[in-house]
JSON list of C-alpha atoms in Angstrom, two decimals:
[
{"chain": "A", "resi": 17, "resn": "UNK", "atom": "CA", "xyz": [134.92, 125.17, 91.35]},
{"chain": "A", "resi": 18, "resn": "UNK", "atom": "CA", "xyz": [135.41, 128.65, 91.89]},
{"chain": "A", "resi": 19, "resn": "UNK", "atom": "CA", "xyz": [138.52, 130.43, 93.84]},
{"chain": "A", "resi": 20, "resn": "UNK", "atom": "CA", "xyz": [137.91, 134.17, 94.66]},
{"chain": "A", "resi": 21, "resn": "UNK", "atom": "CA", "xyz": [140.95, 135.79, 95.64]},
{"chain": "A", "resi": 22, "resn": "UNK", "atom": "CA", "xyz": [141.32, 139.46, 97.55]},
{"chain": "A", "resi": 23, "resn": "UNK", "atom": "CA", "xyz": [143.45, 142.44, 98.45]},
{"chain": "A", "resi": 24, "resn": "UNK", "atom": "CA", "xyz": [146.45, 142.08, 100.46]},
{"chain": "A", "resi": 25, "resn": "UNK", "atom": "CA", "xyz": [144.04, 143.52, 103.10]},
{"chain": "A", "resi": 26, "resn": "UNK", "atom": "CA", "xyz": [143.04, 146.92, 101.78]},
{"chain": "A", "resi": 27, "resn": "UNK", "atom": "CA", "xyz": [139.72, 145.62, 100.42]},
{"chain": "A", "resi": 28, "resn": "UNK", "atom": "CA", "xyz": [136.23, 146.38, 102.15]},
{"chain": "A", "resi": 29, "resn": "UNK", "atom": "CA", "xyz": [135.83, 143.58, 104.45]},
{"chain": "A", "resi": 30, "resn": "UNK", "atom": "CA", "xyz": [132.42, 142.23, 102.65]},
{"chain": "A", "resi": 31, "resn": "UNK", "atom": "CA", "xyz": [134.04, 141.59, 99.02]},
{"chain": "A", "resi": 32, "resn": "UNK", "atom": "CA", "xyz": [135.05, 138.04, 99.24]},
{"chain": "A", "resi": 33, "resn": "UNK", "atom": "CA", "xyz": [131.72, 137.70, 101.62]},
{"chain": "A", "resi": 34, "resn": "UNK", "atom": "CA", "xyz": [129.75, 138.73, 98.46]},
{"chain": "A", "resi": 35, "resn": "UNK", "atom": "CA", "xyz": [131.89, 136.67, 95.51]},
{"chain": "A", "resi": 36, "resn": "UNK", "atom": "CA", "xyz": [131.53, 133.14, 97.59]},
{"chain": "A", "resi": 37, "resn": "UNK", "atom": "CA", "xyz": [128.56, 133.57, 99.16]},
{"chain": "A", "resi": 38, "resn": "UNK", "atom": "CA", "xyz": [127.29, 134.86, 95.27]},
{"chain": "A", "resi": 39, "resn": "UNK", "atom": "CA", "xyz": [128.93, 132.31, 93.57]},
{"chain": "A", "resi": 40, "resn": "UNK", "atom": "CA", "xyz": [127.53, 129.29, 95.21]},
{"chain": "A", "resi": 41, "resn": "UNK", "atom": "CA", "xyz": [124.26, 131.15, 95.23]},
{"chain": "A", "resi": 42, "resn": "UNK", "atom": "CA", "xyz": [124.70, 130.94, 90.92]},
{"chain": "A", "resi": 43, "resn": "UNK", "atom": "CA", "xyz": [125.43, 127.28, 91.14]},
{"chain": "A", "resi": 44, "resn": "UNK", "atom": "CA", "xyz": [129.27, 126.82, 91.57]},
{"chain": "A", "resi": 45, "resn": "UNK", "atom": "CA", "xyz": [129.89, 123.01, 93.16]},
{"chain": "A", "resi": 46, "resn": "UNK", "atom": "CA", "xyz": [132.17, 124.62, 95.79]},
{"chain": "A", "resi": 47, "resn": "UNK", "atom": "CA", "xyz": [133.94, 127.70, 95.81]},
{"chain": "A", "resi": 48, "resn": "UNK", "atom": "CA", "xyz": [137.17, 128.32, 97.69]},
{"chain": "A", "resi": 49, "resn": "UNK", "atom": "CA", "xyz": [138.07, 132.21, 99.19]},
{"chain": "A", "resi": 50, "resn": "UNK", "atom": "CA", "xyz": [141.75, 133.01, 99.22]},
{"chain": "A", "resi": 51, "resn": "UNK", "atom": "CA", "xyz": [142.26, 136.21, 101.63]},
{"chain": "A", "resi": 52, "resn": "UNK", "atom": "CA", "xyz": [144.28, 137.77, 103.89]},
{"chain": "A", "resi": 53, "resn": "UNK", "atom": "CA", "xyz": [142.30, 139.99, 105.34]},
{"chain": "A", "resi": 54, "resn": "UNK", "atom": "CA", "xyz": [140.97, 138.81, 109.00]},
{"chain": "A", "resi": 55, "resn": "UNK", "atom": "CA", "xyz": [137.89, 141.45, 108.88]},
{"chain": "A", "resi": 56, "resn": "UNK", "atom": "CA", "xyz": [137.00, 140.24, 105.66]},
{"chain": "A", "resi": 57, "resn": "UNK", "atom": "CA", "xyz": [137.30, 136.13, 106.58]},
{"chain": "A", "resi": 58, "resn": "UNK", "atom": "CA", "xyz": [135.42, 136.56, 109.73]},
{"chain": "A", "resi": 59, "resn": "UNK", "atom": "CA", "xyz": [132.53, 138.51, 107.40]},
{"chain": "A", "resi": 60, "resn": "UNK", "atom": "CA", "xyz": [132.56, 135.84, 105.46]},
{"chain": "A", "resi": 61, "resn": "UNK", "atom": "CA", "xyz": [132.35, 132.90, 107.95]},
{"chain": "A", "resi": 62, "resn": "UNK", "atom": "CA", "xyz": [129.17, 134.68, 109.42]},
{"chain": "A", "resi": 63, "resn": "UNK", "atom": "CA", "xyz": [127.93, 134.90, 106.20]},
{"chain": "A", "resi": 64, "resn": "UNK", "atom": "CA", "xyz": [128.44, 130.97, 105.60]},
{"chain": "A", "resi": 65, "resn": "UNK", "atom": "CA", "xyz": [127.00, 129.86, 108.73]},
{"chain": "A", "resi": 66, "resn": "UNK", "atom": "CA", "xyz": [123.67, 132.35, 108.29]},
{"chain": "A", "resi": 67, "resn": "UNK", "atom": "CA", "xyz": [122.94, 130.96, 104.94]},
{"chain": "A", "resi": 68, "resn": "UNK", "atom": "CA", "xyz": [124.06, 127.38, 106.22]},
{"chain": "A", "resi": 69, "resn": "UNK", "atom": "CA", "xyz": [126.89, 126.84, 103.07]},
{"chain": "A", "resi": 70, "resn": "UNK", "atom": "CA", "xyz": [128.52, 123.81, 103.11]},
{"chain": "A", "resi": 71, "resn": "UNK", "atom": "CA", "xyz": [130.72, 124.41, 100.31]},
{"chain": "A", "resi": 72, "resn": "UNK", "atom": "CA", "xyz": [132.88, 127.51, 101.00]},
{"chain": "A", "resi": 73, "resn": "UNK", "atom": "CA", "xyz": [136.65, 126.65, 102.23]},
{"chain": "A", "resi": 74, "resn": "UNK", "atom": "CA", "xyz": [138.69, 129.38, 103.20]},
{"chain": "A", "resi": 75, "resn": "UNK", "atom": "CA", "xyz": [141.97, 130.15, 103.13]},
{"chain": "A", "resi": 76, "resn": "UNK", "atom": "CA", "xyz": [143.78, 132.61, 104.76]},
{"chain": "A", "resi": 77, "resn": "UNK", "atom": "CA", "xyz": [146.78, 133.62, 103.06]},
{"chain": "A", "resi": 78, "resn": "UNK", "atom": "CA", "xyz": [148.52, 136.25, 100.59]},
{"chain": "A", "resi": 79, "resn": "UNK", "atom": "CA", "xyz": [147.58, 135.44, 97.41]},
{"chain": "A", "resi": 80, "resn": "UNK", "atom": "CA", "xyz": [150.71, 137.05, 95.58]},
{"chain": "A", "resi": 81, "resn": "UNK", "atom": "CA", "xyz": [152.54, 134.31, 97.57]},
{"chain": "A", "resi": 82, "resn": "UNK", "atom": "CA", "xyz": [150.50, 131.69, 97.23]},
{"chain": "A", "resi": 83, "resn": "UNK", "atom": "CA", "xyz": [151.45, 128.74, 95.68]},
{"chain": "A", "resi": 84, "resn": "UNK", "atom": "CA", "xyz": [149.44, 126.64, 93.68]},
{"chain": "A", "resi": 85, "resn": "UNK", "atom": "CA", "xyz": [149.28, 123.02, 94.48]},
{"chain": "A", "resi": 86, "resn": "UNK", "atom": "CA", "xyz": [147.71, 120.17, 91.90]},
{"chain": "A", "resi": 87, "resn": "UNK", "atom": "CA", "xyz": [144.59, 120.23, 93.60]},
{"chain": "A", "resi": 88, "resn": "UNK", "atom": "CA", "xyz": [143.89, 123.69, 93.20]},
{"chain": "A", "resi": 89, "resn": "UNK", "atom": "CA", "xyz": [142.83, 123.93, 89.56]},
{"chain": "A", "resi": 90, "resn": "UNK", "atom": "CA", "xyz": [139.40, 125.67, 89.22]},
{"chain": "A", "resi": 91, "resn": "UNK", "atom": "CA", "xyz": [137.04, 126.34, 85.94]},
{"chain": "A", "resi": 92, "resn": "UNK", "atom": "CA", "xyz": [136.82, 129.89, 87.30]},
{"chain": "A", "resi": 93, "resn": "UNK", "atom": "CA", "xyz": [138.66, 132.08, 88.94]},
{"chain": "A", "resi": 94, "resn": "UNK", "atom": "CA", "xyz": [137.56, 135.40, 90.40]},
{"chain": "A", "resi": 95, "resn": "UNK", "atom": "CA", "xyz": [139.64, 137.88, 91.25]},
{"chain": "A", "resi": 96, "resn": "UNK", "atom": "CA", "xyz": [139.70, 141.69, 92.82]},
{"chain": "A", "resi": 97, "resn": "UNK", "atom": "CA", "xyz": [142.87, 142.43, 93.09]},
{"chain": "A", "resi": 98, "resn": "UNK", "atom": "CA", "xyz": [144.95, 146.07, 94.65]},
{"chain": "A", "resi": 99, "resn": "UNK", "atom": "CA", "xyz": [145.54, 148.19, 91.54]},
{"chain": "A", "resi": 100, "resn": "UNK", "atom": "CA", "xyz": [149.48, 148.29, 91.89]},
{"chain": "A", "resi": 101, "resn": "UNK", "atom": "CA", "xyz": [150.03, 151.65, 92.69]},
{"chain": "A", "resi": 102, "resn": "UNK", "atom": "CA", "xyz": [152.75, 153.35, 94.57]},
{"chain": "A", "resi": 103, "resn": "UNK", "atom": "CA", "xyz": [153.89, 150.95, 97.31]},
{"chain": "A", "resi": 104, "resn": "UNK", "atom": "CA", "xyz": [152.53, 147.89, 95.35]},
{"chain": "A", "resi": 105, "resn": "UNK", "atom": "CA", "xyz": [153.40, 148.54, 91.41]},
{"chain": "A", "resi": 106, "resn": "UNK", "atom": "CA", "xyz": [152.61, 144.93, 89.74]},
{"chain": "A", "resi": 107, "resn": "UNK", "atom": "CA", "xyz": [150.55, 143.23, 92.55]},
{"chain": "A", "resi": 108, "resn": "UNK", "atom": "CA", "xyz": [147.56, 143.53, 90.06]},
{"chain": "A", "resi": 109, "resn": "UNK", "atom": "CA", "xyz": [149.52, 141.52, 87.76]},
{"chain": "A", "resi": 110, "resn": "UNK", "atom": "CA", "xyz": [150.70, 138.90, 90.40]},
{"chain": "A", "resi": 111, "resn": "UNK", "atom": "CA", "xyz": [147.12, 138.40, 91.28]},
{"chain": "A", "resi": 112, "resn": "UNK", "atom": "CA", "xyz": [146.49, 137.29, 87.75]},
{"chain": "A", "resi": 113, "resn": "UNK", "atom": "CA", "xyz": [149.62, 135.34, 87.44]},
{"chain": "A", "resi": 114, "resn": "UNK", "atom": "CA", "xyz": [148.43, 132.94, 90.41]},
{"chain": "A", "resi": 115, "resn": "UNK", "atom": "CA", "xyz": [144.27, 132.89, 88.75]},
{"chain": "A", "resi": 116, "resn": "UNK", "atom": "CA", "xyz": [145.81, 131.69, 85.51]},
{"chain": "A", "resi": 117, "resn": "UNK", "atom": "CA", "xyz": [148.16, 129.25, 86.84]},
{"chain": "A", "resi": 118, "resn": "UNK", "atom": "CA", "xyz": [145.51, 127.90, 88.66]},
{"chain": "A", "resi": 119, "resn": "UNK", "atom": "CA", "xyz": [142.50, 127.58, 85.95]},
{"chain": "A", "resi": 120, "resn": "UNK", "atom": "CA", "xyz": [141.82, 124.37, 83.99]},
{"chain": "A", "resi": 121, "resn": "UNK", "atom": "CA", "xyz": [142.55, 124.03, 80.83]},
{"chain": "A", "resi": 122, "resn": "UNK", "atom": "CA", "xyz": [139.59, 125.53, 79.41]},
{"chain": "A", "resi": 123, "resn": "UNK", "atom": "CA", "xyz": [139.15, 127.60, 82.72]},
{"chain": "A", "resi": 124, "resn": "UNK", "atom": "CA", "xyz": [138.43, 131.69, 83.09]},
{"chain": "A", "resi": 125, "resn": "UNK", "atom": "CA", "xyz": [139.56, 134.41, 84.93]},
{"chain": "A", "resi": 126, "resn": "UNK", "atom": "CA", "xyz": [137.01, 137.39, 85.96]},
{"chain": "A", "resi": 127, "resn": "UNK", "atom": "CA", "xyz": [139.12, 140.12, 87.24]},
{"chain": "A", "resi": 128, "resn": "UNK", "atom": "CA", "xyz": [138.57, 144.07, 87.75]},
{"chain": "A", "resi": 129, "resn": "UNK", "atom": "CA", "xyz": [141.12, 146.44, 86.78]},
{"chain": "A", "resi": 130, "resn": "UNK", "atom": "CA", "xyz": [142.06, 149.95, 86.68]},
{"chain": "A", "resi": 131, "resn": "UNK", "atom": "CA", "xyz": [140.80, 150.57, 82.72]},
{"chain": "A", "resi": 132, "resn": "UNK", "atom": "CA", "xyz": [144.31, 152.77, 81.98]},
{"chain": "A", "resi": 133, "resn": "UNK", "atom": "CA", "xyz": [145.92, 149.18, 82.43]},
{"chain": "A", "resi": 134, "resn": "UNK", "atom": "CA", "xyz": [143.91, 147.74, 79.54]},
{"chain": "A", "resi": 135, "resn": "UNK", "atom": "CA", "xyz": [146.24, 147.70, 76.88]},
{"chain": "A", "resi": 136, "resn": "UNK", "atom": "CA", "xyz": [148.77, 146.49, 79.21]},
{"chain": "A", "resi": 137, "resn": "UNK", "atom": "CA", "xyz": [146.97, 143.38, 80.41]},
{"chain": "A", "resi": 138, "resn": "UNK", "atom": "CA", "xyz": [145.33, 142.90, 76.35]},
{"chain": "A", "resi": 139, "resn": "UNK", "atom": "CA", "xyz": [149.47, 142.80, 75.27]},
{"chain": "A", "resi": 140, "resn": "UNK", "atom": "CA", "xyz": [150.43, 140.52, 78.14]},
{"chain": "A", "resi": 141, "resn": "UNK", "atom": "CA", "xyz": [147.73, 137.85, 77.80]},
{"chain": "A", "resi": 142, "resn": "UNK", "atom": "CA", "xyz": [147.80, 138.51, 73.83]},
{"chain": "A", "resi": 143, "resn": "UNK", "atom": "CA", "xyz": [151.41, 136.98, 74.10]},
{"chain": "A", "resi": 144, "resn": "UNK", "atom": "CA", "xyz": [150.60, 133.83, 76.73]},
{"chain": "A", "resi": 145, "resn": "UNK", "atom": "CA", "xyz": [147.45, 132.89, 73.34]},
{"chain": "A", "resi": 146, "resn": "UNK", "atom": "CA", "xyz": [144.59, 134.21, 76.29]},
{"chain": "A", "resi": 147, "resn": "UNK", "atom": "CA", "xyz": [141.50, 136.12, 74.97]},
{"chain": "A", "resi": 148, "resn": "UNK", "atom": "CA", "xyz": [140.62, 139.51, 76.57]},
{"chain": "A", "resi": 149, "resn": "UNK", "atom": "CA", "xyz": [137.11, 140.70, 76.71]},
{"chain": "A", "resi": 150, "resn": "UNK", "atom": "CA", "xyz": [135.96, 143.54, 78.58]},
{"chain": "A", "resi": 151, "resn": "UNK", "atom": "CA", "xyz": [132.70, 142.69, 80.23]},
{"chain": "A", "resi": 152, "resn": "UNK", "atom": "CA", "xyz": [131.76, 145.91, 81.76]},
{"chain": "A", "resi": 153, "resn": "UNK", "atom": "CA", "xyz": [133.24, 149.36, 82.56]},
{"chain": "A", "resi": 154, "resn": "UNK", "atom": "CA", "xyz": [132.67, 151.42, 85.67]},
{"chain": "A", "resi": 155, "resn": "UNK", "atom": "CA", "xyz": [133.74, 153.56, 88.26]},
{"chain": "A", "resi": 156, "resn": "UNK", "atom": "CA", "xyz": [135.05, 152.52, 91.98]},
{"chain": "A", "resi": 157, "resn": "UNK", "atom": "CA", "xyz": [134.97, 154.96, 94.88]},
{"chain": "A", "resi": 158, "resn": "UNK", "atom": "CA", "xyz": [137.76, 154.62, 96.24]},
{"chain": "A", "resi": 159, "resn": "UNK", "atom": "CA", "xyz": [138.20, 155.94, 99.94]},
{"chain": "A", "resi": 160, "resn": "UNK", "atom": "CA", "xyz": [141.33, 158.18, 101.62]},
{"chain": "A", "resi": 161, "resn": "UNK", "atom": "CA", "xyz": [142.80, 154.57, 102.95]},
{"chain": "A", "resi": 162, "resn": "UNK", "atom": "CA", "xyz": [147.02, 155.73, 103.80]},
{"chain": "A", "resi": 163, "resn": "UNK", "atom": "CA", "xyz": [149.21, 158.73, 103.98]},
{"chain": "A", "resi": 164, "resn": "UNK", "atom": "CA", "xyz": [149.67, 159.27, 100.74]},
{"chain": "A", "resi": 165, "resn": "UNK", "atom": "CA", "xyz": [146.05, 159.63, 99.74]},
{"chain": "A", "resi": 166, "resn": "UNK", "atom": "CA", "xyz": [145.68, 163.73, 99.26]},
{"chain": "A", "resi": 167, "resn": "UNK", "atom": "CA", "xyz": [141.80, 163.72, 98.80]},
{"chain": "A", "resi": 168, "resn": "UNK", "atom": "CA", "xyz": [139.04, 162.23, 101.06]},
{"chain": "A", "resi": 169, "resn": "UNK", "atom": "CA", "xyz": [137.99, 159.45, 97.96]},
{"chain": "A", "resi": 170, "resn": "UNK", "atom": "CA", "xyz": [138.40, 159.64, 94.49]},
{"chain": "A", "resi": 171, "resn": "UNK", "atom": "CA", "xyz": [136.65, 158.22, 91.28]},
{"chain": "A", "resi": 172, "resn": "UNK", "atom": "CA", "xyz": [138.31, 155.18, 89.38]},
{"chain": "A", "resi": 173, "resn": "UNK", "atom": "CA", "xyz": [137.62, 153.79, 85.77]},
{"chain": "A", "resi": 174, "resn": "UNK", "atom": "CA", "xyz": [137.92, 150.42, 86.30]},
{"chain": "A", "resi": 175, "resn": "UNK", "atom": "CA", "xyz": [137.21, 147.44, 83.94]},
{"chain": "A", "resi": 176, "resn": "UNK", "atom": "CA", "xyz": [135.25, 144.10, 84.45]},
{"chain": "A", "resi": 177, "resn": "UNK", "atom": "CA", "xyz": [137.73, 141.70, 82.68]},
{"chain": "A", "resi": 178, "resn": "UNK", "atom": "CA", "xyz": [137.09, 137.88, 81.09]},
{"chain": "A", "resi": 179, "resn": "UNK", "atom": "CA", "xyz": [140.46, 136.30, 80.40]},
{"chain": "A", "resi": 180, "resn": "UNK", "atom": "CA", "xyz": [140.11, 132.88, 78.37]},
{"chain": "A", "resi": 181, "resn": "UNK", "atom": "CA", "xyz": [141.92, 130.83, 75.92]},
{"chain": "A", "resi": 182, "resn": "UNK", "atom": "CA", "xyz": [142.11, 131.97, 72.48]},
{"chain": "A", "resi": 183, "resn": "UNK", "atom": "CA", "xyz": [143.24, 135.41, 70.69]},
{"chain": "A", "resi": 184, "resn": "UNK", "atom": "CA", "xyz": [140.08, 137.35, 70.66]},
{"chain": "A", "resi": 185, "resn": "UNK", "atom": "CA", "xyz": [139.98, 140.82, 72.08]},
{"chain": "A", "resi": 186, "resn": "UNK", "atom": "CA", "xyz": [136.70, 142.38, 72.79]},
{"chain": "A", "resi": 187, "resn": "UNK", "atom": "CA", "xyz": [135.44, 146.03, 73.88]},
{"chain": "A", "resi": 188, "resn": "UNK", "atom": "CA", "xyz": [139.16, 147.67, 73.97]}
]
């Protein structure tokens, strides 16, 4: 099972269209979209019905007050969460609280990240006994979205994160 979980909507409304709709498409069982975002649901149940998915649920909600019931445990957890800056400081870190507490035992959270968090996030999980391993590094474009945005978009480094049981920390 897979749960991809999104902005608290700021994200581009075809990001948890892509995750589900890719995930089942790379063989998860079912996969189940927690968003907020009403642009990017209705994306994503157009998306479901053209490629006739059975095994999508959706959820419409706010993932950093989500709570996580019994049933939702999942052997991977994807997750694209705000960066947590200025009006938000921490949601990033929210986000992952609610993937980890909802993993398996031997589940994994995928997760991007601004890469001047890294040691941050490598400390915090280093102390809960997770493994960090950066997958990938890149750059995200993001676009002049509120008031306080001076410049019309700007460049991000942002990592592609693997967060598993065990002590190992790769690629930081």
């Amino acid at each position: 099972a897979v749960v991809s979980t999104q902005s608290t909507g700021t994200s581009e409304p075809d990001v948890a269209s892509s995750v589900s709709v890719g995930s089942v498409m790379l063989g998860a069982g079912s996969v189940t979209c927690i968003e907020i975002d009403s642009d990017a649901i209705a994306d994503l149940q157009q998306n479901i019905e053209e490629f006739e998915m059975e095994n999508i649920e959706v959820i419409q909600a706010d993932v950093t007050r989500f709570s996580v019931r019994p049933e939702f445990k999942f052997d991977t957890v994807i997750t694209n969460p705000p960066f947590g800056t200025k009006n938000n400081e921490g949601i990033d870190m929210k986000f992952l609280d609610v993937a980890l507490s909802s993993l398996t035992p031997s589940g994994t959270v995928y997760s991007f990240h601004k890469t001047s968090t890294r040691d941050f996030i490598v400390r915090r999980m280093d102390s809960k006994g997770l493994s960090v391993e950066v997958l990938a590094e890149m750059k995200f474009k993001i676009p002049q979205m509120y008031k306080q945005h001076k410049k019309k978009e700007v460049l991000v480094d942002v990592d592609f994160i693997r967060i598993a049981a065990g002590s190992t920390v790769k690629g930081s």
